[in-house]
Coordinates of C-alpha atoms and ligand atoms in Angstrom, one line a residue:
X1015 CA 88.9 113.5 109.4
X1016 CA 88.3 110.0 111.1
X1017 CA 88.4 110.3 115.0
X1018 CA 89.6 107.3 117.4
X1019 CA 87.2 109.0 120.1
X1020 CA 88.0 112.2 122.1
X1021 CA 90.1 110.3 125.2
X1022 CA 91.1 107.4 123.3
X1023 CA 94.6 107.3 121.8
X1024 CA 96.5 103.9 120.3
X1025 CA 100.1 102.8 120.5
X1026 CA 101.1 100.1 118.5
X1027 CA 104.2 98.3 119.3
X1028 CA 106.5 96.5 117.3
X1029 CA 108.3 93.5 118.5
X1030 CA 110.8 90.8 117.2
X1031 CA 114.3 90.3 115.9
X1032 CA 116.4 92.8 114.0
X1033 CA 115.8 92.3 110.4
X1034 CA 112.3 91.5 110.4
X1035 CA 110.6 94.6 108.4
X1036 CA 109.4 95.8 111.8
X1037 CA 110.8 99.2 110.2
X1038 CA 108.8 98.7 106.9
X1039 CA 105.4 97.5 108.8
X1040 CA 105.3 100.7 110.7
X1041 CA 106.0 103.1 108.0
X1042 CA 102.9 101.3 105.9
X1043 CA 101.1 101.4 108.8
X1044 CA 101.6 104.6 109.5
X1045 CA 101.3 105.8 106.1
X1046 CA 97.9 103.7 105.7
X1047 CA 96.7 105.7 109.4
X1048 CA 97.5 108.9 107.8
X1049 CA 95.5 108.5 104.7
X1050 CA 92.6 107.5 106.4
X1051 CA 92.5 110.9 108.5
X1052 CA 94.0 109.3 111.2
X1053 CA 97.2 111.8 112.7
X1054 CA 100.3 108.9 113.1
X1055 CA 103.6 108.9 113.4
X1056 CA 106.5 106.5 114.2
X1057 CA 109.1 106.6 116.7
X1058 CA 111.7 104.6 116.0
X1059 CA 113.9 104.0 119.1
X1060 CA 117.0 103.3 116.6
X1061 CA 117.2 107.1 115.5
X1062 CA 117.1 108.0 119.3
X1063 CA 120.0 105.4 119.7
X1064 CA 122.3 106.7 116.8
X1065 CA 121.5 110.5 118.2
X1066 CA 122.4 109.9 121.7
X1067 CA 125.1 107.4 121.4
X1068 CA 126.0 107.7 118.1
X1069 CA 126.4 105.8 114.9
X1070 CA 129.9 103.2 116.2
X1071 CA 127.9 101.2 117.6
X1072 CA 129.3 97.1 116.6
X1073 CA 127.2 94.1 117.8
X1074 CA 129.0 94.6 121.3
X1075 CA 127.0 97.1 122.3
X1076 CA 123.7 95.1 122.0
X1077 CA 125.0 92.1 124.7
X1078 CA 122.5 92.0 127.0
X1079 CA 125.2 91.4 129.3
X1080 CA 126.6 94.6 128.3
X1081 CA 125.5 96.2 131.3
X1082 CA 126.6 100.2 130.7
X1083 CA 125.2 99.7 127.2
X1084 CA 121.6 98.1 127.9
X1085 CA 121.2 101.0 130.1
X1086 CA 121.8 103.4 127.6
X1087 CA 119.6 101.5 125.3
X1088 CA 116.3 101.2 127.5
X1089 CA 117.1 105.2 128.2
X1090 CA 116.8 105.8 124.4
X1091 CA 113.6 103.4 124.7
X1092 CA 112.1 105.2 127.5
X1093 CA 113.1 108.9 125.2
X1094 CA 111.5 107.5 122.4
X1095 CA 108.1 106.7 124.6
X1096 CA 108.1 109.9 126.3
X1097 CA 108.0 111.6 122.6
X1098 CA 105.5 109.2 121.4
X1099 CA 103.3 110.3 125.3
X1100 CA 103.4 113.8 124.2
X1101 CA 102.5 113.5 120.6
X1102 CA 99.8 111.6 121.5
X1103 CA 98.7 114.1 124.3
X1104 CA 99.2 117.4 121.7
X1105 CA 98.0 116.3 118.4
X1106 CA 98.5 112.6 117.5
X1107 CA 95.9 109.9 117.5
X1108 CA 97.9 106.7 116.9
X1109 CA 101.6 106.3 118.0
X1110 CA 103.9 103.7 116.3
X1111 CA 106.8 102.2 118.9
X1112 CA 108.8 100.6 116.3
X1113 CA 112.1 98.9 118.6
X1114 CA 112.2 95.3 118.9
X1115 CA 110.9 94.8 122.5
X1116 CA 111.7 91.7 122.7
X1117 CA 111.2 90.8 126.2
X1118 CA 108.0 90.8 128.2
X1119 CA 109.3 92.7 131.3
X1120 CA 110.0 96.1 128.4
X1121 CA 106.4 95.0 126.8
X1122 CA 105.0 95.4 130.5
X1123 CA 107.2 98.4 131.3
X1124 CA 105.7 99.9 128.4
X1125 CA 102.1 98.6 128.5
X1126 CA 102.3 100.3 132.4
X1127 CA 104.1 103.5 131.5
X1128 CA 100.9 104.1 128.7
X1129 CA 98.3 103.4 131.8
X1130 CA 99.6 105.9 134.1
X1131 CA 99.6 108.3 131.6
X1132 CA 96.5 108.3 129.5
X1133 CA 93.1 107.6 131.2
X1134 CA 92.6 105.3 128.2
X1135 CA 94.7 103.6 126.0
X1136 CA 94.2 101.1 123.5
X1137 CA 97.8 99.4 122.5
X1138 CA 98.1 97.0 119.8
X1139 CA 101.3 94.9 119.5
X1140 CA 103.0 93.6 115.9
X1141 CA 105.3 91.0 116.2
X1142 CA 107.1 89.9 113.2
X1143 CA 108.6 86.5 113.4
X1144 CA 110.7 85.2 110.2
X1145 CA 112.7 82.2 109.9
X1146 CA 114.0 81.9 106.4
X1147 CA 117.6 82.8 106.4
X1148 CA 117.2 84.3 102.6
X1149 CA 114.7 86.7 103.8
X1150 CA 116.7 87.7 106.6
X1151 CA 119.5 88.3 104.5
X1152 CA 117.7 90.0 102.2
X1153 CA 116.4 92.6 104.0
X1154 CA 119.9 93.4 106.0
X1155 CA 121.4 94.4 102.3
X1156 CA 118.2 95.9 101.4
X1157 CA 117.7 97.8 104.4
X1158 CA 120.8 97.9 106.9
X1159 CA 123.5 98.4 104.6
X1160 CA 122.5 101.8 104.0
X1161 CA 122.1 102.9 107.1
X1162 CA 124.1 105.3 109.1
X1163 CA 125.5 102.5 111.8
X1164 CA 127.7 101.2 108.8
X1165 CA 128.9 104.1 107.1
X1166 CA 132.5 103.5 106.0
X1167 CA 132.6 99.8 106.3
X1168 CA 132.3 97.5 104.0
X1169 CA 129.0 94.9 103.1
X1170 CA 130.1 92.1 104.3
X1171 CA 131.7 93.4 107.6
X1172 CA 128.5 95.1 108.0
X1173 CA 126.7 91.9 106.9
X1174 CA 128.4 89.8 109.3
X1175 CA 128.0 92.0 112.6
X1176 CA 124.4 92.5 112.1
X1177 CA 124.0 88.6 111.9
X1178 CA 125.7 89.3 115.2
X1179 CA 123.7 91.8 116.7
X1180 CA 120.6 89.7 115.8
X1181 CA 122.0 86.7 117.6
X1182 CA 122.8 89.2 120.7
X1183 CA 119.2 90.3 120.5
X1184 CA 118.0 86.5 120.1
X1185 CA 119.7 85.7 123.7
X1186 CA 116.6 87.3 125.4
X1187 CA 114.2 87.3 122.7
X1188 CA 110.6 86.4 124.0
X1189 CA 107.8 86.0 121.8
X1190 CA 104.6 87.5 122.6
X1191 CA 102.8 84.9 124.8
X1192 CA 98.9 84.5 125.9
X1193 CA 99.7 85.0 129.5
X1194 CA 101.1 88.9 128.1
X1195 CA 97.3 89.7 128.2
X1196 CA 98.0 91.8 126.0
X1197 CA 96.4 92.5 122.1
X1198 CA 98.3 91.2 119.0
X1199 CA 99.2 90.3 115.7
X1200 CA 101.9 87.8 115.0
X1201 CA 102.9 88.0 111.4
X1202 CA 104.9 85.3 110.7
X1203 CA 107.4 84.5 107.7
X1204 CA 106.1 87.8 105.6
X1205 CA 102.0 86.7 106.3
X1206 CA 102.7 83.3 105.4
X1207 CA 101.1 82.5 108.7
X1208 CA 99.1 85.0 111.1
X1209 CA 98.4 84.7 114.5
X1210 CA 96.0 87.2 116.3
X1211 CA 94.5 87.3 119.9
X1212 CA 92.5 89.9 121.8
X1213 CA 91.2 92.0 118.9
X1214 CA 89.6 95.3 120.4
X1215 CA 87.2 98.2 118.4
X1216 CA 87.0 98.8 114.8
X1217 CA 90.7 99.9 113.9
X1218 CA 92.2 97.0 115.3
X1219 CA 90.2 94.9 113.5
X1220 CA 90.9 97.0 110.5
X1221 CA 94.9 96.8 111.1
X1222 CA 94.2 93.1 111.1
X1223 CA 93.0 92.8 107.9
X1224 CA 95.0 95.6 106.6
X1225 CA 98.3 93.5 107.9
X1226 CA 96.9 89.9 106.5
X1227 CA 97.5 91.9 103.1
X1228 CA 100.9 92.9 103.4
X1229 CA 103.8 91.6 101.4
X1230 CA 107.2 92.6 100.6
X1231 CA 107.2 90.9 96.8
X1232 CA 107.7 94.0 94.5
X1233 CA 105.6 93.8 91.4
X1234 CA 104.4 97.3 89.7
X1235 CA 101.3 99.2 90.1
X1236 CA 100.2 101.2 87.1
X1237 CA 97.5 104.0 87.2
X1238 CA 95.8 105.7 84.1
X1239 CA 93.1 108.0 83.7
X1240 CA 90.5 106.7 81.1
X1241 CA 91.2 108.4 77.7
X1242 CA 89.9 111.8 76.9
X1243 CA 86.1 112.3 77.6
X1244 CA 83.2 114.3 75.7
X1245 CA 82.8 116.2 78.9
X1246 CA 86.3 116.8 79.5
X1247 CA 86.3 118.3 76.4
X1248 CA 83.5 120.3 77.8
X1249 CA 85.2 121.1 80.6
X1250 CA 81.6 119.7 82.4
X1251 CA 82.3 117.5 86.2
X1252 CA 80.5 114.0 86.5
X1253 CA 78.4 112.3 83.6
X1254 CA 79.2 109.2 82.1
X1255 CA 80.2 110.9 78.8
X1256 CA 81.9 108.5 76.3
X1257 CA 85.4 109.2 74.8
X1258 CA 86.0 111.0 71.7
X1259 CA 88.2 110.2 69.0
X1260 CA 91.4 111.5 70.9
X1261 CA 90.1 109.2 74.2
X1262 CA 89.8 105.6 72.1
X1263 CA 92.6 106.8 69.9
X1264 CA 94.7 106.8 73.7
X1265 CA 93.1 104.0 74.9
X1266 CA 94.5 101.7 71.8
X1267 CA 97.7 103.2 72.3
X1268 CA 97.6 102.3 76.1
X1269 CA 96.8 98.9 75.0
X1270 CA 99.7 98.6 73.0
X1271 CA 102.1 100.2 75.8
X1272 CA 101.2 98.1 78.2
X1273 CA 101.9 94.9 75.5
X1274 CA 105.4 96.0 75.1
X1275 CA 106.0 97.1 79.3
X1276 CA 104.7 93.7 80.3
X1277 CA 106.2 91.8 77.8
X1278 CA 103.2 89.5 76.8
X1279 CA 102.7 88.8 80.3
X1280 CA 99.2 88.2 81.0
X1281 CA 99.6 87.5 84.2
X1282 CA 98.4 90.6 86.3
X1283 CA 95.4 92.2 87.6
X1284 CA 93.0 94.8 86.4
X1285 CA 90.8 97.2 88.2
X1286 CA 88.8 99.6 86.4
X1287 CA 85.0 101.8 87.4
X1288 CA 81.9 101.0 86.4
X1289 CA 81.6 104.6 84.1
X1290 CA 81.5 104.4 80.3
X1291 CA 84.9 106.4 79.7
X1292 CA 86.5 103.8 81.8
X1293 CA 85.2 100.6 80.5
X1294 CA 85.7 101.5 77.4
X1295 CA 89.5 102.5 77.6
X1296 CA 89.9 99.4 79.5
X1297 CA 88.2 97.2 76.8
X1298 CA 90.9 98.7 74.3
X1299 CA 93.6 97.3 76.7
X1300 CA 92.7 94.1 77.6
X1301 CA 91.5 93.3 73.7
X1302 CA 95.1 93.5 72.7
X1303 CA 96.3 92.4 76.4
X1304 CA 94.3 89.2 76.3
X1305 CA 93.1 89.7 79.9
X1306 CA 90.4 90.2 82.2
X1307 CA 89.7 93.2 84.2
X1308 CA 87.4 94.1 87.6
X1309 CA 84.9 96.6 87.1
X1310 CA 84.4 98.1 90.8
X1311 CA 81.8 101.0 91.5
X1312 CA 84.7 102.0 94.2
X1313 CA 86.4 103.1 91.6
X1314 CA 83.8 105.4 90.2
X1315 CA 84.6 109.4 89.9
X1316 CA 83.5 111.6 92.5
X1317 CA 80.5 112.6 92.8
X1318 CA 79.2 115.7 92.1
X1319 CA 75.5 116.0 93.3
X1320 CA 74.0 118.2 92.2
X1321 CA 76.5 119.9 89.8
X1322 CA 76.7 117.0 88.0
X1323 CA 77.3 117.9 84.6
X1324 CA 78.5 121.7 84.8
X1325 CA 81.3 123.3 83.8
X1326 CA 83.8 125.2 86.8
X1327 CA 82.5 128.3 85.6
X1328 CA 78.4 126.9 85.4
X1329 CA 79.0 125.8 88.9
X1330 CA 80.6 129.4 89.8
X1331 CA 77.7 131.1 88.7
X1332 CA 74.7 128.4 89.7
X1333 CA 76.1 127.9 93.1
X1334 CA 78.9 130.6 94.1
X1335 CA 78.7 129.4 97.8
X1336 CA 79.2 125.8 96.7
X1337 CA 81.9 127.1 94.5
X1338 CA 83.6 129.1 97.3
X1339 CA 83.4 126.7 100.0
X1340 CA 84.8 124.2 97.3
X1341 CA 87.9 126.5 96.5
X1342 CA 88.2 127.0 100.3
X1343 CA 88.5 123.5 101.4
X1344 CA 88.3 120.7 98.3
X1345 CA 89.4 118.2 100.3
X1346 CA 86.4 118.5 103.3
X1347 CA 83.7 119.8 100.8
X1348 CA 80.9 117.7 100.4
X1349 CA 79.1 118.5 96.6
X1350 CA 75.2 118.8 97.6
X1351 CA 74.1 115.1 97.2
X1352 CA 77.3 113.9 96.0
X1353 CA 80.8 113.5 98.1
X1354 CA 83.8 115.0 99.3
X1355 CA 87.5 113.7 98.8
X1356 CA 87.0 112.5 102.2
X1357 CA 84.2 110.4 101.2
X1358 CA 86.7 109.2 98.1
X1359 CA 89.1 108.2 100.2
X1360 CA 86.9 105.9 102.7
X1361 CA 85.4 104.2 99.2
X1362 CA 88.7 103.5 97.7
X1363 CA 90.2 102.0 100.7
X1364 CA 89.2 99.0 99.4
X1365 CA 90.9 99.0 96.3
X1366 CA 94.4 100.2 98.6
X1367 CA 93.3 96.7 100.2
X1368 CA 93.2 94.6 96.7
X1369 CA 96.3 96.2 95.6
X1370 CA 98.5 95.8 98.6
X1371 CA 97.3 92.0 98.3
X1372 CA 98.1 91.5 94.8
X1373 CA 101.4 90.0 93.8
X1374 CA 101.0 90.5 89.9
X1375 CA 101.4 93.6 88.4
X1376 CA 98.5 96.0 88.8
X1377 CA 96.8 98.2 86.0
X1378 CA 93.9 100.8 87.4
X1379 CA 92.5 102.5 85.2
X1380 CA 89.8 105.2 86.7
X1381 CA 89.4 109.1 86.8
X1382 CA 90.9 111.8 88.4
X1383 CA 89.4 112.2 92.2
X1384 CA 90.1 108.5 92.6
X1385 CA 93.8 108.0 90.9
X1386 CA 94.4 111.5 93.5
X1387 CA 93.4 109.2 96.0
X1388 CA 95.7 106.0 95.4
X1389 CA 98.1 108.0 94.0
X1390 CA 98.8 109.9 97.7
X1391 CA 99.0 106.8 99.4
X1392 CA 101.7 105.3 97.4
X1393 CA 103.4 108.4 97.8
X1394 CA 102.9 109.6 101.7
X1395 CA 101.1 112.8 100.4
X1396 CA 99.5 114.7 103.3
X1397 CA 95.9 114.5 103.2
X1398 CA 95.1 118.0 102.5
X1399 CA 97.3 117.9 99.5
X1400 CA 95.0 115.1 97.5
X1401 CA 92.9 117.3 95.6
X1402 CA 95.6 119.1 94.2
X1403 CA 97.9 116.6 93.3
X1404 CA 98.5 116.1 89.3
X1405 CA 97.2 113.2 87.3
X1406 CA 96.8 114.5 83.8
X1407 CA 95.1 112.5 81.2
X1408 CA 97.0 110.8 78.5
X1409 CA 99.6 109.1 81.1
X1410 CA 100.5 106.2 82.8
X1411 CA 102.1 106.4 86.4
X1412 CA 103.9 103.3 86.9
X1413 CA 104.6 102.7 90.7
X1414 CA 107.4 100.3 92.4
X1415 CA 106.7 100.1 96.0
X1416 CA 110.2 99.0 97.7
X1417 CA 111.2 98.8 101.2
X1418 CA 111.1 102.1 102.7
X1419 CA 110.2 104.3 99.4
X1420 CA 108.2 104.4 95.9
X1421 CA 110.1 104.2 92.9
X1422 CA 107.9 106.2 90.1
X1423 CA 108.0 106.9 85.9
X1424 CA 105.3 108.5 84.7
X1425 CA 105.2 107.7 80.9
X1426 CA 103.4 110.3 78.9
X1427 CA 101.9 108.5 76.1
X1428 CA 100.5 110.6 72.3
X1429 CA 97.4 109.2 71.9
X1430 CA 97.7 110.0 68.2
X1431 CA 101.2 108.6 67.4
X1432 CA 101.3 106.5 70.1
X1433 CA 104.7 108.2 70.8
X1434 CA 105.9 107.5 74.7
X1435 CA 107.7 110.0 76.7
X1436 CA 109.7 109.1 79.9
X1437 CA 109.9 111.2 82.8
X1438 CA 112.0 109.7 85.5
X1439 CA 112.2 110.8 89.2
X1440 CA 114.0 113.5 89.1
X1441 CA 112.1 115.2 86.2
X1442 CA 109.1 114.2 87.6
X1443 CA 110.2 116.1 91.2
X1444 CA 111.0 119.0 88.9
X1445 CA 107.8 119.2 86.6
X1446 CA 105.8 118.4 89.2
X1447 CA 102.8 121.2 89.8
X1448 CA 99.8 121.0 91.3
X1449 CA 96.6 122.3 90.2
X1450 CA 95.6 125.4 91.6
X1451 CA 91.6 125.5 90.5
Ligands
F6P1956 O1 87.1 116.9 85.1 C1 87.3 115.6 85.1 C2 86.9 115.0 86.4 O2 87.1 113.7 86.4 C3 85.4 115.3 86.9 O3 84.5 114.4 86.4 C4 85.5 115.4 88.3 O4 84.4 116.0 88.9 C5 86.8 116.1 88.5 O5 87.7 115.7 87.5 C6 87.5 115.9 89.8 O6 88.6 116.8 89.9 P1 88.4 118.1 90.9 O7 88.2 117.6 92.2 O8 89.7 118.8 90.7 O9 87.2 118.9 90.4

């Protein structure tokens, strides 16, 4: 696991209106921070609000010249900091403030609360500034509808007061300025524009670029195993077998699903590894798809040192101690001159970076360890669960990234009849096992 440094903790604060995917930055955020090994977690200071003074809240309550209210409301923001204090001084490494502290005198109430409590500190503020009225609207029946504050009523009374409460919150709305001193991002209309001042250490810097690559556009992300292998017929780890029959019998049948799911559409972008079993199934597809695709070695298997080319049960007798440890810990376990899933996840990061960029649809098409690895981060899996998660071969996983969650069909596809089967959601919850090798 990635360490920030044995003192150092981070808090990153979000700032800006209501209705600016302040919500949705810090749950990618988070969820990117988590995946890397680093332990995150948001608190929002709108759950604290519903809990302690409940859900009937109309725009009223957020005048600033509401006085009884605003004091409730910076006692629910001072809550939520004194939960974030302690997770950071028990077991978290980064803390996510997600409120809309929108004036300087909260940012410095904060930024001075942090210093007497942690010997160091680093904070890093998001501020996320949009303008466009569509977006705005958008993301209130996207997001706010649904949420607790408006049970009961219906959208357009909801509609209309949280236009309200936005324009109460607006009244003393301060945009992060120079003279804050403070460090920050300013992400304004979705990325269309980015603003940064006072960068500090590696993680900030990698936030920054993370954030530059954020977008709310949905477009789907498709993930695929290469077709069936000569080793994974012989049940043998690494190589750069070829595919058998079966494997280029799946990969024309791929080829052809994805002609009919994208509907001639050649408009998208294609990631694949630089092994044979992968080129080759993604040759199939992109001779009948009429596209190009990127052959990365990111997205090469794991590597298994020195077992390369050994069966479970080879390795088991060969190298019991490598074997045990492995079965003990996959995710930590380093093969002897080869990696660990750890060392999976730091290589693939950039290919998390290429597809959160991407507004076309995205095909990978790649091997086990590595669609594990994306796979989780789509999904919010914990890190230790990675190795175990299930990505069969012969199947497509086709991803929808919305607001808050991940919408996700796996289409199991006959390699031979080229007959498709659909699991939805709920099947997929139902079916889903994981591997227990
Ligand atoms: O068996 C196919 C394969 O892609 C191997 O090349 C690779 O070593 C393995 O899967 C990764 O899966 P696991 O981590 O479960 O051994």
């Amino acid at each position: 696991m990635q360490e920030l440094g044995k003192q150092q903790k981070m808090v990153i604060g979000m700032v800006g209106l209501p209705a600016r995917g302040k919500t949705y930055i810090s749950r990618k955020i988070c969820r990117y921070l988590n995946w890397m090994g680093f332990k995150s977690k948001v608190f929002n200071i709108g759950n604290y609000r519903r809990q302690i003074c409940g859900t009937d809240c109309n725009s009223n309550f957020f005048d600033p010249g509401n006085k009884d209210a605003s004091k409730a409301r910076d006692e629910c923001a001072l809550l939520a900091l004194n939960d974030m204090i302690n997770y950071l001084r028990n077991e978290g490494d980064v803390s996510l403030y997600d409120g809309t502290n929108t004036t300087k005198q909260r940012r410095k109430l904060i930024m001075e609360t942090l210093q007497q409590k942690f010997s160091e500190v680093q904070v890093f503020w998001v501020e996320s500034i949009c303008n466009d009225e569509d977006v705005i609207l958008r993301n209130i029946q996207l997001t706010k509808l649904n949420n607790p504050d408006y049970v009961g009523k219906s959208s357009d009374e909801a509609t209309q007061d949280f236009q309200q409460r936005i324009e109460q919150y607006a009244k003393v709305y301060e945009p992060i300025d120079m003279d804050e001193n403070i460090s920050f991002i300013k992400i304004i209309d979705i990325g269309n524009d980015i603003m940064i001042y006072n960068i500090q250490g590696f993680l900030q810097s990698k936030l920054v670029s993370y954030l530059m690559n954020l977008h709310i556009y949905p477009r789907p992300i498709y993930l695929s195993r290469h077709g069936e292998s000569q080793y994974n017929v012989g049940h043998k780890v690494g190589g750069d077998s070829d595919l058998t029959q079966t494997g280029l019998m799946y990969a024309k049948q791929l080829g052809k699903y994805f002609v009919q799911e994208l509907e001639g559409n050649r408009n998208i972008k294609m990631f694949t590894s630089t092994m044979q079993r992968a080129l080759r199934t993604s040759n199939e597809v992109c001779e009948l798809l009429g596209v190009e695709y990127y052959s990365l070695k990111a997205l090469d298997e794991i590597n298994p040192g020195i077992c390369d080319g050994l069966t479970y049960q080879q390795i088991a007798d060969k190298f019991p101690q490598d074997y045990e440890e492995r079965k003990m810990n996959k995710l930590t376990y380093r093969y002897p001159r080869g990696e660990s899933y750890l060392d999976v996840i730091s290589r693939v990061e950039q290919i998390i970076f290429e597809i959160e960029r991407s507004r076309l649809p995205v095909i990978v098409i790649a091997h086990q360890a590595i669609l594990r690895c994306l796979y989780a981060y789509f999904h919010e899996h914990e890190v230790p669960e990675i190795p175990k998660l299930n990505i069969p071969l012969h199947q497509v996983i086709k991803l929808v990234p919305a607001a808050y969650y991940c919408k996700e069909t796996r289409i199991k596809i006959d390699p031979m009849t080229g007959h498709w089967e659909i699991q939805d959601e709920a099947t997929i919850k139902k079916v889903k096992s994981f591997l227990d090798l």
